[in-house]
mmCIF file of C-alpha atoms in Angstrom:
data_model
loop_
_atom_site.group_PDB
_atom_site.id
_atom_site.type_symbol
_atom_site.label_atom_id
_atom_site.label_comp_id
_atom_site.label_asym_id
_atom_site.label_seq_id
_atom_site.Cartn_x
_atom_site.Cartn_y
_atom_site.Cartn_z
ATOM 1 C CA UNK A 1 13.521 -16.196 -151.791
ATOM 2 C CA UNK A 2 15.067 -19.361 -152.353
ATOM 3 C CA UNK A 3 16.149 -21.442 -148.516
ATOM 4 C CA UNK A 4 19.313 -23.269 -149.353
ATOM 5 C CA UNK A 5 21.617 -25.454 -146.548
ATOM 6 C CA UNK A 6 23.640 -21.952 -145.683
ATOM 7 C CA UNK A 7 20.694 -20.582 -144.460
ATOM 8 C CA UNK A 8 20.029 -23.973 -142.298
ATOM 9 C CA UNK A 9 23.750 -23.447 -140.549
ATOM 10 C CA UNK A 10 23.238 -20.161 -139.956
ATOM 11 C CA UNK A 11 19.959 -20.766 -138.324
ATOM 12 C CA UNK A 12 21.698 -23.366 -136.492
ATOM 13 C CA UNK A 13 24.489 -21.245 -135.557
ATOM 14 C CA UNK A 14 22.460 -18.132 -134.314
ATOM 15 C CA UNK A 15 20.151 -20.948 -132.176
ATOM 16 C CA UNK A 16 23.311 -22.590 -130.571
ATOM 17 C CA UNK A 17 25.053 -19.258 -129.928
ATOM 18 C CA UNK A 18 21.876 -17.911 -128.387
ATOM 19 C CA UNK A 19 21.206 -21.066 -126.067
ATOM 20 C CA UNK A 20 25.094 -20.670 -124.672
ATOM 21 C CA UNK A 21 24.141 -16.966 -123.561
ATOM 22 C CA UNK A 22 21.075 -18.066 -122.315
ATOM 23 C CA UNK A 23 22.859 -20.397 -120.221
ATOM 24 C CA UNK A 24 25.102 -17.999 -118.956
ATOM 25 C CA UNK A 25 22.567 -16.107 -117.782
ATOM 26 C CA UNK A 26 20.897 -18.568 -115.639
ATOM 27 C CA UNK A 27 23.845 -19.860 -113.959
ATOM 28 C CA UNK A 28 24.934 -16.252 -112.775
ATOM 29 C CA UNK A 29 21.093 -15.411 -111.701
ATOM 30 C CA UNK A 30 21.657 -19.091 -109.518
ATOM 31 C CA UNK A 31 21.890 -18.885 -106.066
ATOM 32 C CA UNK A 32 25.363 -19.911 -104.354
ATOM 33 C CA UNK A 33 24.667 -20.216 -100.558
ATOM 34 C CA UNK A 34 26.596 -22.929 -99.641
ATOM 35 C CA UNK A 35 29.522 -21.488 -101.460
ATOM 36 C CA UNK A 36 31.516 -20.468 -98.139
ATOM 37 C CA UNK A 37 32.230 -16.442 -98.012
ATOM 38 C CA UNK A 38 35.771 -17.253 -96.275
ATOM 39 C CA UNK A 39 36.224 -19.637 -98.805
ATOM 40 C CA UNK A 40 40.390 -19.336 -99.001
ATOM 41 C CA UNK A 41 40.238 -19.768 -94.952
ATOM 42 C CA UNK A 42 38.397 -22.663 -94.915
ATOM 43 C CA UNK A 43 40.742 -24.683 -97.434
ATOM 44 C CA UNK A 44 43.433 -23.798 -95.491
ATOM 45 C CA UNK A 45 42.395 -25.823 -92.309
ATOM 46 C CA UNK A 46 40.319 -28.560 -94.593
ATOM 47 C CA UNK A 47 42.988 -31.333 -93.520
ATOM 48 C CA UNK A 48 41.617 -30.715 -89.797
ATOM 49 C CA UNK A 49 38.376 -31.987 -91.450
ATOM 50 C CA UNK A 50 39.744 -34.786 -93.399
ATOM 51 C CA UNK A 51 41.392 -35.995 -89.548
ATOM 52 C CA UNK A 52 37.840 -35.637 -88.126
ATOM 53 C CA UNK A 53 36.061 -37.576 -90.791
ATOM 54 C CA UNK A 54 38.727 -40.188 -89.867
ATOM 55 C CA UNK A 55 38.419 -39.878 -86.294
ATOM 56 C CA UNK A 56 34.235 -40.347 -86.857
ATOM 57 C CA UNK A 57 35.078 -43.516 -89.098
ATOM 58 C CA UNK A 58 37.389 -45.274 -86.353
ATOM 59 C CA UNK A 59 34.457 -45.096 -83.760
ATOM 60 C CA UNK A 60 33.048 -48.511 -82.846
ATOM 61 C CA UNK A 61 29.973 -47.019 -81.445
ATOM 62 C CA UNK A 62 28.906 -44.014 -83.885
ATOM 63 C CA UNK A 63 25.890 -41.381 -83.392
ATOM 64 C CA UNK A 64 22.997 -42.197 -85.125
ATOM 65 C CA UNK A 65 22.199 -39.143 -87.155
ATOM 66 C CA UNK A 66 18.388 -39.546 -89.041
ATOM 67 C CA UNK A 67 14.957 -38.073 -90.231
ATOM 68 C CA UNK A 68 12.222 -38.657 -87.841
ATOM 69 C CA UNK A 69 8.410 -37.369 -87.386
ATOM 70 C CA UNK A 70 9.523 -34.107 -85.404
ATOM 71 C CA UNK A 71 12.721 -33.558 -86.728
ATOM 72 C CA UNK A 72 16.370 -34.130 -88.137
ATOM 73 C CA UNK A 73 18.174 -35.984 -84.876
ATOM 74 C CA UNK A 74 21.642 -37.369 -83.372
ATOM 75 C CA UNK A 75 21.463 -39.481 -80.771
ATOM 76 C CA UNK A 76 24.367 -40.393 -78.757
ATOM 77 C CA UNK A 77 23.693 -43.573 -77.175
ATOM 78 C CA UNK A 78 24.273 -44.340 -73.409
ATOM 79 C CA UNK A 79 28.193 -45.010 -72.614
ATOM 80 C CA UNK A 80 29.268 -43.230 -75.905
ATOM 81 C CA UNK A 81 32.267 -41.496 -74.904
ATOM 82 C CA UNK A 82 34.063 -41.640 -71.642
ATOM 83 C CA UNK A 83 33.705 -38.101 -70.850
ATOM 84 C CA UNK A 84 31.918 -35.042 -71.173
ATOM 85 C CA UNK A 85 31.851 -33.257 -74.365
ATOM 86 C CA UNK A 86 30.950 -30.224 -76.831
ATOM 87 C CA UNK A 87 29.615 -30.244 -80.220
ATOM 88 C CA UNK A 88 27.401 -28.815 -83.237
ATOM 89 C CA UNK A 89 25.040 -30.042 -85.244
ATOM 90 C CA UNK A 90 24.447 -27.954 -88.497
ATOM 91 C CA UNK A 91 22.433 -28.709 -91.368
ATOM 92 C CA UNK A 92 23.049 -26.655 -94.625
ATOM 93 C CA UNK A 93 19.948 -25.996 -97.704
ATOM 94 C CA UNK A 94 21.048 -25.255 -101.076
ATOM 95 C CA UNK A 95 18.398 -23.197 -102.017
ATOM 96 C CA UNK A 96 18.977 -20.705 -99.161
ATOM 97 C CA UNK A 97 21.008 -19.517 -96.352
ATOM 98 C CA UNK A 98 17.921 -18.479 -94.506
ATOM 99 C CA UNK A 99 17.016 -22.033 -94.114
ATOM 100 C CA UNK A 100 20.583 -22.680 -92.717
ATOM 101 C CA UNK A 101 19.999 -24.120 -88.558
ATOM 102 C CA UNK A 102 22.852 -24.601 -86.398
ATOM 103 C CA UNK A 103 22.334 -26.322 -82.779
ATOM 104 C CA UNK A 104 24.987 -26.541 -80.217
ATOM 105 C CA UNK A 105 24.664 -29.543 -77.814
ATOM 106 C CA UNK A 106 26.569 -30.909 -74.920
ATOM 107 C CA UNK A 107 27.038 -34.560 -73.935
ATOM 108 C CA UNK A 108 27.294 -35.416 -70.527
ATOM 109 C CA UNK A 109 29.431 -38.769 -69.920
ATOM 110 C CA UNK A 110 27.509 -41.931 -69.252
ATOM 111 C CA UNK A 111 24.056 -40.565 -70.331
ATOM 112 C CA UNK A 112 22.221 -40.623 -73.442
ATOM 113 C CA UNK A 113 22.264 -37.519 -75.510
ATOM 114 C CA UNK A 114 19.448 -36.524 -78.185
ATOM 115 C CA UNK A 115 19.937 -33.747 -80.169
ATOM 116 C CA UNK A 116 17.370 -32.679 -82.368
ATOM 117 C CA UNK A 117 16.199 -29.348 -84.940
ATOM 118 C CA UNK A 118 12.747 -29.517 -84.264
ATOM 119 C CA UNK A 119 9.946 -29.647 -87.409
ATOM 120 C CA UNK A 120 8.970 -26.219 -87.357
ATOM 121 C CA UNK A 121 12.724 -24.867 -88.312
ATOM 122 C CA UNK A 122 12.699 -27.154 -91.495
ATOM 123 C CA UNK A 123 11.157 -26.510 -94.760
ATOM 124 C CA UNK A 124 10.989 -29.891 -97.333
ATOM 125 C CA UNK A 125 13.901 -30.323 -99.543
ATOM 126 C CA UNK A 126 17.544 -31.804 -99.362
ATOM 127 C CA UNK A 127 19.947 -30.721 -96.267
ATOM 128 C CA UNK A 128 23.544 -31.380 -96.015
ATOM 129 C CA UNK A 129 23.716 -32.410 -92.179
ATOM 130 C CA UNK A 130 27.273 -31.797 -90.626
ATOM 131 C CA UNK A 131 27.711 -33.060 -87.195
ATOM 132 C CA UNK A 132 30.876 -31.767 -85.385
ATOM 133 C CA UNK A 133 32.107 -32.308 -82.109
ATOM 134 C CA UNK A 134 35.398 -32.483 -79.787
ATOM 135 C CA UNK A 135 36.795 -34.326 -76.818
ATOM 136 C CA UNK A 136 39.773 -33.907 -74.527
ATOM 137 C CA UNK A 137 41.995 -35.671 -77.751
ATOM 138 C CA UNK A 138 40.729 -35.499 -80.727
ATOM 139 C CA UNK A 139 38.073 -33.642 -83.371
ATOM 140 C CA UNK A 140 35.215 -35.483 -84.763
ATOM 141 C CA UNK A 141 32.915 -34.751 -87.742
ATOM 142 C CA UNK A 142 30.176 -37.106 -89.757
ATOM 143 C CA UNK A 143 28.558 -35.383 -92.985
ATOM 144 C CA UNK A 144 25.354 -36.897 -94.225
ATOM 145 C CA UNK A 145 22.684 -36.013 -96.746
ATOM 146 C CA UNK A 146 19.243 -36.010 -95.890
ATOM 147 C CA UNK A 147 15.736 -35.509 -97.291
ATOM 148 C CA UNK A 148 13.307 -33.690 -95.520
ATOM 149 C CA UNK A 149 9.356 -34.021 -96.592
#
């Protein structure tokens, strides 16, 4: 049997339509925890998080939110806020909801707060940290990505 160019595209073809169904297939065998199950909901009240990132940005004294040697941390420094307040710090993994922590904390006015998810919660990889939290006015919320090893 002679092998002429048709049987090169067609080769081609049958490679190029295979690799798109092979693609398919991963991406709907992918995992898609941090794809929110009340998804509709929360895009309804997203502008109440665009107002808090805001809020967070117009701070002159921020919380200092980091990776240290026993675990992902916030520290509210001494004389942050004039009163006391609520909040939640809540780090997301992308490979798994099961890795998913969320700590409530309070901050009493005047003192220095530390907030921390201890080492032994945390596997290694990438963690979207959110840090929420609320006073008598307003809402406040600082997002930050951060490598745990």
């Amino acid at each position: 049997m002679k092998i002429n160019w048709m049987h090169f595209v067609i080769v081609a073809m049958l490679v190029f339509i295979s690799s798109i169904f092979y693609v398919m297939y991963r991406v709907g065998q992918r995992n898609s925890d941090l794809v929110s199950d009340n998804y509709y909901e929360d895009t309804l009240v997203y502008q109440k998080v665009i107002d808090a990132k805001k809020n967070a940005d117009t701070l002159t004294v921020k919380p200092i939110l980091d990776v240290k040697e026993t675990g992902i941390q916030v520290e509210f420094p001494e004389g942050f806020s004039g009163e006391t307040f609520l909040g939640l710090l809540s780090v997301q993994k992308a490979t798994g909801a099961q890795f998913d922590v969320e700590i409530p904390f309070r901050v009493i006015e005047g003192q220095k707060t530390v907030v921390e998810i201890p080492r032994e919660k945390l596997s290694s990889g990438r963690y979207q940290a959110k840090l929420f939290w609320k006073d008598s006015q307003k809402e406040y919320q600082i997002e930050k990505t951060l490598q745990w090893k």
